[in-house]
mmCIF file of C-alpha atoms (C1' of nucleotides) in Angstrom:
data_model
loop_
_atom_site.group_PDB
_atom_site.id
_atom_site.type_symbol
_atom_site.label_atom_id
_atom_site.label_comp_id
_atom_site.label_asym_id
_atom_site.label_seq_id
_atom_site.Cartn_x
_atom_site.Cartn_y
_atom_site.Cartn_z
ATOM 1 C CA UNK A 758 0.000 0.000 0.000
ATOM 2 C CA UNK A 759 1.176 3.036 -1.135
ATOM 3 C CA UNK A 760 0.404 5.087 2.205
ATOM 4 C CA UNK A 761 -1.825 7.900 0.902
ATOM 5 C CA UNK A 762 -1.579 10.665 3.497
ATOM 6 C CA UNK A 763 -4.747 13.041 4.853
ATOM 7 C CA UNK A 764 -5.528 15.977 2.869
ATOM 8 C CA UNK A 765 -5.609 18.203 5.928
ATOM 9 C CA UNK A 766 -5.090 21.838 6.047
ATOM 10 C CA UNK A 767 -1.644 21.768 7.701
ATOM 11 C CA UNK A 768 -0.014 19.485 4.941
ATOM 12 C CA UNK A 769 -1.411 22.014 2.656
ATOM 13 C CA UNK A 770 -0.232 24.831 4.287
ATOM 14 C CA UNK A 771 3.226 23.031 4.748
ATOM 15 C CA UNK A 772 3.771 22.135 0.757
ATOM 16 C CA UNK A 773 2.602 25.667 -0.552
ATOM 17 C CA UNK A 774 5.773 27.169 1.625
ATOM 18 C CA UNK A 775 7.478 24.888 -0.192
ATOM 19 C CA UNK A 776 6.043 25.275 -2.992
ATOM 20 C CA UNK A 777 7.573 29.012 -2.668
ATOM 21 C CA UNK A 778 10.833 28.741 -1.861
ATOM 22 C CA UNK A 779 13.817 27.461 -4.163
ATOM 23 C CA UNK A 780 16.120 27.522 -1.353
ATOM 24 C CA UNK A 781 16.768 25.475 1.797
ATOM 25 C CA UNK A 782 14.729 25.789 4.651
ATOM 26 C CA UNK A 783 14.739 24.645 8.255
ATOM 27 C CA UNK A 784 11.711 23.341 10.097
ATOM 28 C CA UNK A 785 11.740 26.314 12.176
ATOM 29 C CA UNK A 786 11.901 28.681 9.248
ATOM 30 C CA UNK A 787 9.120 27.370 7.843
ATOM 31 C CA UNK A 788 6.987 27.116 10.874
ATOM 32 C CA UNK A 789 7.853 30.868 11.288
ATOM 33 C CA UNK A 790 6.768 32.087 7.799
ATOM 34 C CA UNK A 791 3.285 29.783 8.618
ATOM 35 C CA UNK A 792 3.362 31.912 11.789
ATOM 36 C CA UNK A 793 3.316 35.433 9.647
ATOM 37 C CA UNK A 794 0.954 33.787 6.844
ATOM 38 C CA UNK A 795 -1.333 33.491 9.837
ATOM 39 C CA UNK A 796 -1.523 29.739 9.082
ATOM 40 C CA UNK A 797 -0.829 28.320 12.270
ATOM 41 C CA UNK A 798 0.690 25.054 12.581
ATOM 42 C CA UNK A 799 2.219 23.178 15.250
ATOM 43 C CA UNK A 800 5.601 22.588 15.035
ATOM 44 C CA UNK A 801 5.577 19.148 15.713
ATOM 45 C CA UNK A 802 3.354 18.732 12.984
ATOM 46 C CA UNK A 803 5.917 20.348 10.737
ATOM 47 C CA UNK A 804 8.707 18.426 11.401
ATOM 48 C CA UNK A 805 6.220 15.276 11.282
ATOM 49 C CA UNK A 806 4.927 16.463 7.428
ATOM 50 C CA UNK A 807 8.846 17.725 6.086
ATOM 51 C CA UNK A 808 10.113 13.707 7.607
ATOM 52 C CA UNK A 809 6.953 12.078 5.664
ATOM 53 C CA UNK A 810 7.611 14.289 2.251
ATOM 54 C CA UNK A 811 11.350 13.077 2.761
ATOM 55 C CA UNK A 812 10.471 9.419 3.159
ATOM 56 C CA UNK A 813 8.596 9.539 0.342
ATOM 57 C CA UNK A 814 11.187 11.303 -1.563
ATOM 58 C CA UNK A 815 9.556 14.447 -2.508
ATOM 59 C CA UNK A 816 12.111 16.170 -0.771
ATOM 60 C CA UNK A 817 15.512 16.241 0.206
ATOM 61 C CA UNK A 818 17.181 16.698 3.836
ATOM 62 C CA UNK A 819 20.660 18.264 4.515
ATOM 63 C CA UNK A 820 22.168 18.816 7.503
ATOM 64 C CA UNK A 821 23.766 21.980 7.627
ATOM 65 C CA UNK A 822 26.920 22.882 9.671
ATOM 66 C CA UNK A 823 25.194 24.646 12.726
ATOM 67 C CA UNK A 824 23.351 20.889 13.177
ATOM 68 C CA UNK A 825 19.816 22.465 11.662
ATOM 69 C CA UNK A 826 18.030 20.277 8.927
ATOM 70 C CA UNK A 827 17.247 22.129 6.261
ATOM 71 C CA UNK A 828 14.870 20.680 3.367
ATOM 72 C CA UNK A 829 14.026 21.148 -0.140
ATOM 73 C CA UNK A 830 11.664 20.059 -2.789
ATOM 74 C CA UNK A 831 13.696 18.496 -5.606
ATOM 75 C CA UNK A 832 13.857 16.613 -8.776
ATOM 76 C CA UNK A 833 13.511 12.907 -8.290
ATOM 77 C CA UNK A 834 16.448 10.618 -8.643
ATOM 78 C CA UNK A 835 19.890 10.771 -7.280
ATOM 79 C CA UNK A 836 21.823 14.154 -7.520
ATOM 80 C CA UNK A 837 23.865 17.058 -6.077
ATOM 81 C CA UNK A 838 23.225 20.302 -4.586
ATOM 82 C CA UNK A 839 25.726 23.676 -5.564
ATOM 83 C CA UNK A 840 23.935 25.894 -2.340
ATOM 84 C CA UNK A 841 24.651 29.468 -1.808
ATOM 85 C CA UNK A 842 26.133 30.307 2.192
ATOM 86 C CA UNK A 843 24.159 33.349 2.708
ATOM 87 C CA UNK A 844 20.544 32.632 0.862
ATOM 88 C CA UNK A 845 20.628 29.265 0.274
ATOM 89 C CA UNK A 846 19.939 29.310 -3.305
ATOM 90 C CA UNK A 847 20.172 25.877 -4.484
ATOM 91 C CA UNK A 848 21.371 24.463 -8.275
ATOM 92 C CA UNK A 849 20.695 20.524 -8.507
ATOM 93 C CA UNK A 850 23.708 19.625 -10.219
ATOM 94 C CA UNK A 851 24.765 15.605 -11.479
ATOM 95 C CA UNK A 852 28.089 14.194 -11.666
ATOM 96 C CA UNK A 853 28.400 10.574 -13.232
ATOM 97 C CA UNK A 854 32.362 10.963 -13.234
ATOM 98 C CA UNK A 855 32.354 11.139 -9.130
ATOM 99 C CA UNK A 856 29.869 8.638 -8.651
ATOM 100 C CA UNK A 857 32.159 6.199 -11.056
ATOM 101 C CA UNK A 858 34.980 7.611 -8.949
ATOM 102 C CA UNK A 859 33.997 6.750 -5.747
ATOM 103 C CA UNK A 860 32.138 3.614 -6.686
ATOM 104 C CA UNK A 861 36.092 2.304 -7.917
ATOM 105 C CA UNK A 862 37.690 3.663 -4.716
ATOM 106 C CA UNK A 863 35.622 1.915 -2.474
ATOM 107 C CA UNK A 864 35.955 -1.180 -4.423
ATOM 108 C CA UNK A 865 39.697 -0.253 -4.660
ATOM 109 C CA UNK A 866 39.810 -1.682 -0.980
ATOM 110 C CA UNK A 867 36.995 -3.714 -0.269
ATOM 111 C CA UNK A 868 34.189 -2.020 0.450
ATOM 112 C CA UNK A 869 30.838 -2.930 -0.418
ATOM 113 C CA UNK A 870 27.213 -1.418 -0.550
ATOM 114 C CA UNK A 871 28.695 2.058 -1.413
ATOM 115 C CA UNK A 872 27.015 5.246 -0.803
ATOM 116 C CA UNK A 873 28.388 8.957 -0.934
ATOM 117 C CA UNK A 874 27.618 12.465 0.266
ATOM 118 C CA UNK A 875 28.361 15.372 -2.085
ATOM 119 C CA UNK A 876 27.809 18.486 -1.216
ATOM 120 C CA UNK A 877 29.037 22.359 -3.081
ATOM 121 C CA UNK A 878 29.004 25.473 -1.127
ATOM 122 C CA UNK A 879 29.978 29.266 -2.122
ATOM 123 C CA UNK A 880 28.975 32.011 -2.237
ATOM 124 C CA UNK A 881 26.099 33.276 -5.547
ATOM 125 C CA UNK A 882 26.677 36.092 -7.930
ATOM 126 C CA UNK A 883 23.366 37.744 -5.962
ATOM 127 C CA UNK A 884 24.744 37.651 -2.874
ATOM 128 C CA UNK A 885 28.363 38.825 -3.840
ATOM 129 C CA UNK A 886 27.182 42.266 -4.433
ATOM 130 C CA UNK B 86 50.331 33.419 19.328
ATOM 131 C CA UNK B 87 49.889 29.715 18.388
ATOM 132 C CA UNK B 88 47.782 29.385 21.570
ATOM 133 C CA UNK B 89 50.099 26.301 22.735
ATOM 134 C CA UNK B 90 47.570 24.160 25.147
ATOM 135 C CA UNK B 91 48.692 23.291 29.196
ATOM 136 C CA UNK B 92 49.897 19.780 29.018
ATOM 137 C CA UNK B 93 47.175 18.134 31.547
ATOM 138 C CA UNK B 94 46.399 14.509 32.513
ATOM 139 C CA UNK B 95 43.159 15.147 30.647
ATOM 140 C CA UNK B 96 44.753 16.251 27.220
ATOM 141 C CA UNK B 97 47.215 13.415 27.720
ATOM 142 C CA UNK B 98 44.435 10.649 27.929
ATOM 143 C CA UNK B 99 42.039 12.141 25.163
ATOM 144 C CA UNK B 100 45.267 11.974 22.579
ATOM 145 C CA UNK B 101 46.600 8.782 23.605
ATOM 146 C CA UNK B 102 42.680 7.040 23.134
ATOM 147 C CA UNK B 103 42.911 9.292 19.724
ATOM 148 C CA UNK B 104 46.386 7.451 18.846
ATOM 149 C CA UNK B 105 44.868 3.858 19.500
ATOM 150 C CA UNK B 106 41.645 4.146 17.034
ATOM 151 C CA UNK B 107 42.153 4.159 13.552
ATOM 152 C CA UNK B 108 38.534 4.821 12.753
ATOM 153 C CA UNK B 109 36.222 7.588 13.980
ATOM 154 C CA UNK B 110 35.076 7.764 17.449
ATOM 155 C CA UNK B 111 32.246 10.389 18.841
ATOM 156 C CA UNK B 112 32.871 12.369 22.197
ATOM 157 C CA UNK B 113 30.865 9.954 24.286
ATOM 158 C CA UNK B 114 32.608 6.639 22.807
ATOM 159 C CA UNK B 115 35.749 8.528 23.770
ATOM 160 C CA UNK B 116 34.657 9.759 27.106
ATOM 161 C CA UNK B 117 33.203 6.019 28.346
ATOM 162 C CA UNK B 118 36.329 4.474 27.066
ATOM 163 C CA UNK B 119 38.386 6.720 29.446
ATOM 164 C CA UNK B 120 35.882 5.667 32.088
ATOM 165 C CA UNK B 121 36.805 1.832 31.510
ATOM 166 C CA UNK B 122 40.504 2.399 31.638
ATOM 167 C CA UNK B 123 39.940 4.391 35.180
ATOM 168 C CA UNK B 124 41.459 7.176 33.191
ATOM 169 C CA UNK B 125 38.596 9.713 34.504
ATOM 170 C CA UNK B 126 38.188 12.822 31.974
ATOM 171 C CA UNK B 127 34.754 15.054 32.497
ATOM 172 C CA UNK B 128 32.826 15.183 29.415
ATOM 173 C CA UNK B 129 33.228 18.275 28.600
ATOM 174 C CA UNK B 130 36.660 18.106 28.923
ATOM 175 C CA UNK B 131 36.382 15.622 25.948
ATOM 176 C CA UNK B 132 34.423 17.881 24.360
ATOM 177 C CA UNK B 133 36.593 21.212 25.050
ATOM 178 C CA UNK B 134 39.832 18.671 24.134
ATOM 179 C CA UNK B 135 38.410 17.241 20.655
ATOM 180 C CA UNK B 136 37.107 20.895 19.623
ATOM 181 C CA UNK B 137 40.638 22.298 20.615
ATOM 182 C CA UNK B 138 42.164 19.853 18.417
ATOM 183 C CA UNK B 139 40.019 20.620 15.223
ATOM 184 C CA UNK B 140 40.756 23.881 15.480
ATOM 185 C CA UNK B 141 44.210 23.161 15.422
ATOM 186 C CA UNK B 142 43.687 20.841 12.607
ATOM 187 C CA UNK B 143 44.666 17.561 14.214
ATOM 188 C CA UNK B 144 41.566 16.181 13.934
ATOM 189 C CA UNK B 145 39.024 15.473 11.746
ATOM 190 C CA UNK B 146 35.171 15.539 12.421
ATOM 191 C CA UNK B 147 32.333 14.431 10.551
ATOM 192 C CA UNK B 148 28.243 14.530 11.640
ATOM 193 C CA UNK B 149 27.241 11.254 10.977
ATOM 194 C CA UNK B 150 23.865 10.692 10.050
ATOM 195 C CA UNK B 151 22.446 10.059 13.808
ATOM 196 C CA UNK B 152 23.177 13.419 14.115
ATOM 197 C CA UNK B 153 26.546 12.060 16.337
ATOM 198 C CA UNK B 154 29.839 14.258 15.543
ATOM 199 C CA UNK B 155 32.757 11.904 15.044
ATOM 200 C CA UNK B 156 36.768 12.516 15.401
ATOM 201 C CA UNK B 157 39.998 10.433 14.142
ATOM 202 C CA UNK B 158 43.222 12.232 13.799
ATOM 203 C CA UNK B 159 44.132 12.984 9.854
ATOM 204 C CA UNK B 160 46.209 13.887 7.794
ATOM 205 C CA UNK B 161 47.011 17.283 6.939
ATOM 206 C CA UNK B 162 45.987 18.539 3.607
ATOM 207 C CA UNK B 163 42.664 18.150 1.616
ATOM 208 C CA UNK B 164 41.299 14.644 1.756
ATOM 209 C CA UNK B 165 37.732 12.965 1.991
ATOM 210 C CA UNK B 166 36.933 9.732 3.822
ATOM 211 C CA UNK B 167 35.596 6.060 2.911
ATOM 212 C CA UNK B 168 34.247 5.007 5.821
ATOM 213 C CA UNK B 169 32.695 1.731 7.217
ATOM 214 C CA UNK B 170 28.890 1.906 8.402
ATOM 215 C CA UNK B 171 29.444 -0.985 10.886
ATOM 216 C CA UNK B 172 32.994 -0.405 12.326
ATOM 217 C CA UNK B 173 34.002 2.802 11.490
ATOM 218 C CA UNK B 174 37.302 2.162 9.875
ATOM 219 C CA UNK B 175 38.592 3.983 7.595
ATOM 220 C CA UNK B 176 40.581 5.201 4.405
ATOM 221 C CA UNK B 177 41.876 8.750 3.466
ATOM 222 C CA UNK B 178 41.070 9.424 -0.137
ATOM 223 C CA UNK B 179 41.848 12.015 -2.384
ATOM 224 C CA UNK B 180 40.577 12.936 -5.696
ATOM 225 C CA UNK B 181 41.675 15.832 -7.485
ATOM 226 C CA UNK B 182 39.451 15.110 -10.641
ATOM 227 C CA UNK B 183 36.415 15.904 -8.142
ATOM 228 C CA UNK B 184 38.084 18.830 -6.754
ATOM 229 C CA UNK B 185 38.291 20.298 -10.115
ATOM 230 C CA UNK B 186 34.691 19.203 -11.176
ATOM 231 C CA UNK B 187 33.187 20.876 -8.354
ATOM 232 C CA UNK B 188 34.999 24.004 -8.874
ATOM 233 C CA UNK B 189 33.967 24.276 -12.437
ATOM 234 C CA UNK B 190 30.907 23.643 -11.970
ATOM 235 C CA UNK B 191 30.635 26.458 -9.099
ATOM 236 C CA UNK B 192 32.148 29.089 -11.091
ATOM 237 C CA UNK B 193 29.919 27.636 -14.739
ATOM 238 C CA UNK B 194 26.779 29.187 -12.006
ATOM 239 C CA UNK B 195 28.465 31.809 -10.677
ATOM 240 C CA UNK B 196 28.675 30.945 -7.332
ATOM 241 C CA UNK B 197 32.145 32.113 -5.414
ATOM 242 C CA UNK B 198 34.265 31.192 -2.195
ATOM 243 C CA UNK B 199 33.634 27.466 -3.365
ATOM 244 C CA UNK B 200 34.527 24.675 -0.584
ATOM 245 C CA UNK B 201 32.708 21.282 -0.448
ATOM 246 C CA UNK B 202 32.237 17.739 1.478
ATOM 247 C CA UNK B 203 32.819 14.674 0.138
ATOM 248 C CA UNK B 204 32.283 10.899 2.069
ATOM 249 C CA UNK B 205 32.237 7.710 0.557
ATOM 250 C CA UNK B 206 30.398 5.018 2.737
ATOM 251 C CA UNK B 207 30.153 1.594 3.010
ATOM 252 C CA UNK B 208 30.938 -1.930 4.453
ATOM 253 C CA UNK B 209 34.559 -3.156 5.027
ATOM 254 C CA UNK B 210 35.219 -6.387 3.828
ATOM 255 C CA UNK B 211 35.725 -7.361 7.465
ATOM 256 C CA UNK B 212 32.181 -6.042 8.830
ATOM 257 C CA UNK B 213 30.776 -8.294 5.435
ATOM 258 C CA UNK B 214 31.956 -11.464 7.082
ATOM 259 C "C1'" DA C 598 -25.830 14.559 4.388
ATOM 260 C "C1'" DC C 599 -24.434 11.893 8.393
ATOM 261 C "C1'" DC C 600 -21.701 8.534 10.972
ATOM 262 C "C1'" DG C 601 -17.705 6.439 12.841
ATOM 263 C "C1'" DA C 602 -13.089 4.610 12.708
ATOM 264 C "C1'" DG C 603 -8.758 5.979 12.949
ATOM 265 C "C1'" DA C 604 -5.136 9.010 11.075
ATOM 266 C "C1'" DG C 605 -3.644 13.807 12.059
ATOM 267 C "C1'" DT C 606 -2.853 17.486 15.241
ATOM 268 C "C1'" DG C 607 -0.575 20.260 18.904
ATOM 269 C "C1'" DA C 608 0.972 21.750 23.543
ATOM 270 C "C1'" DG C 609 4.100 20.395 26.327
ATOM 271 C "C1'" DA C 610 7.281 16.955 28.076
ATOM 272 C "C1'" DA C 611 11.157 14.222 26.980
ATOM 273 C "C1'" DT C 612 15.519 13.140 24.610
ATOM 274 C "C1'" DC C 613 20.006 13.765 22.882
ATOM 275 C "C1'" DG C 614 24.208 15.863 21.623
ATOM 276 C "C1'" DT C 615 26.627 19.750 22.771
ATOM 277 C "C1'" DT C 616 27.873 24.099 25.153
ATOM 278 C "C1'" DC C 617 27.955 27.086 29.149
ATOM 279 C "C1'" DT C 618 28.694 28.490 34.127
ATOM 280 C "C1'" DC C 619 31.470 29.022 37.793
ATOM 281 C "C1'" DA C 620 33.728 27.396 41.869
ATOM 282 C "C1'" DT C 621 37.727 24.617 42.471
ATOM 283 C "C1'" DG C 622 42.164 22.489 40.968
ATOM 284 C "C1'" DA C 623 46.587 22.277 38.936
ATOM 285 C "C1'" DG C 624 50.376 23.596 35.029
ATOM 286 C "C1'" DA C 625 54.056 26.912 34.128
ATOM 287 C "C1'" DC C 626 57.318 30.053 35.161
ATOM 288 C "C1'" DG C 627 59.940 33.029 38.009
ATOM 289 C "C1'" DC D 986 57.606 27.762 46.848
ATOM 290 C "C1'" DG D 987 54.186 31.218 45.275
ATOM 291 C "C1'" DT D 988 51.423 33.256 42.231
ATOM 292 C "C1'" DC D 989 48.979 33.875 38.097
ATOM 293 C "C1'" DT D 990 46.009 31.815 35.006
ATOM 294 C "C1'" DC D 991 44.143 28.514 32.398
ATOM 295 C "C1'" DA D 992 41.912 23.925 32.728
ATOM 296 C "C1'" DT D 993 38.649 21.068 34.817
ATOM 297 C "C1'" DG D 994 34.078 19.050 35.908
ATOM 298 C "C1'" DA D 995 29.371 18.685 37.880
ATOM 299 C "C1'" DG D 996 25.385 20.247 36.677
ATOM 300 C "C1'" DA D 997 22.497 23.574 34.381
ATOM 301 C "C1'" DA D 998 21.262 25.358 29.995
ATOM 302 C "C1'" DC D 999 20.466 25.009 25.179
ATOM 303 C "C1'" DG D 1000 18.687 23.973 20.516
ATOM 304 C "C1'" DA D 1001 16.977 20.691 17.394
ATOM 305 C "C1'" DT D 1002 14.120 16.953 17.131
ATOM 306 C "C1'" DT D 1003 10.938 13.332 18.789
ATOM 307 C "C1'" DC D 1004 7.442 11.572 21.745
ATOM 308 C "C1'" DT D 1005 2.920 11.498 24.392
ATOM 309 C "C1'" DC D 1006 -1.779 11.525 24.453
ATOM 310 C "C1'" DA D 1007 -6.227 13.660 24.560
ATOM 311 C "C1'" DC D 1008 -8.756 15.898 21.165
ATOM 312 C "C1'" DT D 1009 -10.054 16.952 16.142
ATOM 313 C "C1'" DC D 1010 -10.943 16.316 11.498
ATOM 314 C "C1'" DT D 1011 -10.766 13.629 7.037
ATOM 315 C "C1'" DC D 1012 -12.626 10.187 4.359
ATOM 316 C "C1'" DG D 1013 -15.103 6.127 3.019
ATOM 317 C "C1'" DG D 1014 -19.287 3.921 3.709
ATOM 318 C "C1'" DT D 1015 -24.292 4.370 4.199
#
DNA sequence: ACCGAGAGTGAGAATCGTTCTCATGAGACG
DNA sequence: CGTCTCATGAGAACGATTCTCACTCTCGGT
């Protein structure tokens, strides 16, 4: 069973914010813009929507440096994200060189069931100014 | 000033567990196996003592996925890791073909300041046993 | 339309890794 | 040896996330 989820107001209100932004966004960020927007939501019920839209891929999950979660609705299938410091503007980018790379490397000395992280930072033309 | 560190009975411990692992360890797997050797450290000693140490780049850390920060003394230099998912160990890896694709691909969208992160993960062939 | 079962919600408590506070302890150097 | 600090550690505080559980609302059946 494909696990069809409620069509309540809250998951509604949840995916249009997401809907609007092409950056990251943290859990709290999001629940604070629902805040403004006068859409209340509980917070649990945030984090509770953004970890069922992960699971079922329609977003993706990074942990940033300062230990937040920030998420993102992307493009299906397995890529890379080139995200801005400041804004968090986000290109999905692909690299089938690095994942043949590190596929050989870890079979280079014996490991098995290989997975990577890839991750670009900088710094966007926008921002720069 | 280099900022050169008292030589305690703390510092002494942390660094000698840090010599003995070869994969990577998180503050509390460091601070209980202190404990066990009567060796007794305060966690946040561990804590102050493995920060200390990145900072001074003699360590390196890495969030795993539980959301855990691990160490392992490194190399100097720009390297990624292939880790195991069972036991931890691990190999230093460097790939300067990646290094340059991510650049390139930073600057083709105009972002700036350009760093990334890189780890490979999988299963020794020990752990597969 | 109207039930009714059960998933969804939310306020607050709990958890977990990590950092902070501050009184006490111990290197380093003269 | 004494003194000046920095280091230590027990416990509190913190921030992100998850859990609890009584209440609410959606949805499928009638």
């Amino acid at each position: 069973m494909p696990e069809i989820p409620r069509n309540t107001r809250q998951r509604r209100a949840v995916t249009a914010i997401l809907d609007d932004l092409d950056g990251f966004a943290s859990a709290r960020e999001i629940h604070d813009v629902l805040s403004k927007r006068g859409e209340s939501v509980g917070l649990s019920t945030v984090y509770r929507t953004l970890q069922a839209l992960v699971d079922a891929e329609e977003l993706d999950a990074l942990r940033a440096d300062d230990g937040e979660t920030r998420f993102r609705r992307c493009s299906t299938g397995h890529h890379h994200h080139l995200v801005c410091r400041q804004c968090g503007r986000t290109v999905e980018v692909e690299g089938p060189t690095v994942e043949r790379w590190a596929d050989s490397v870890a079979a280079a000395h014996g490991y098995a069931d290989v997975s990577h992280t890839l991750e670009i930072f900088g710094t966007c033309s926008t921002c720069r100014a």
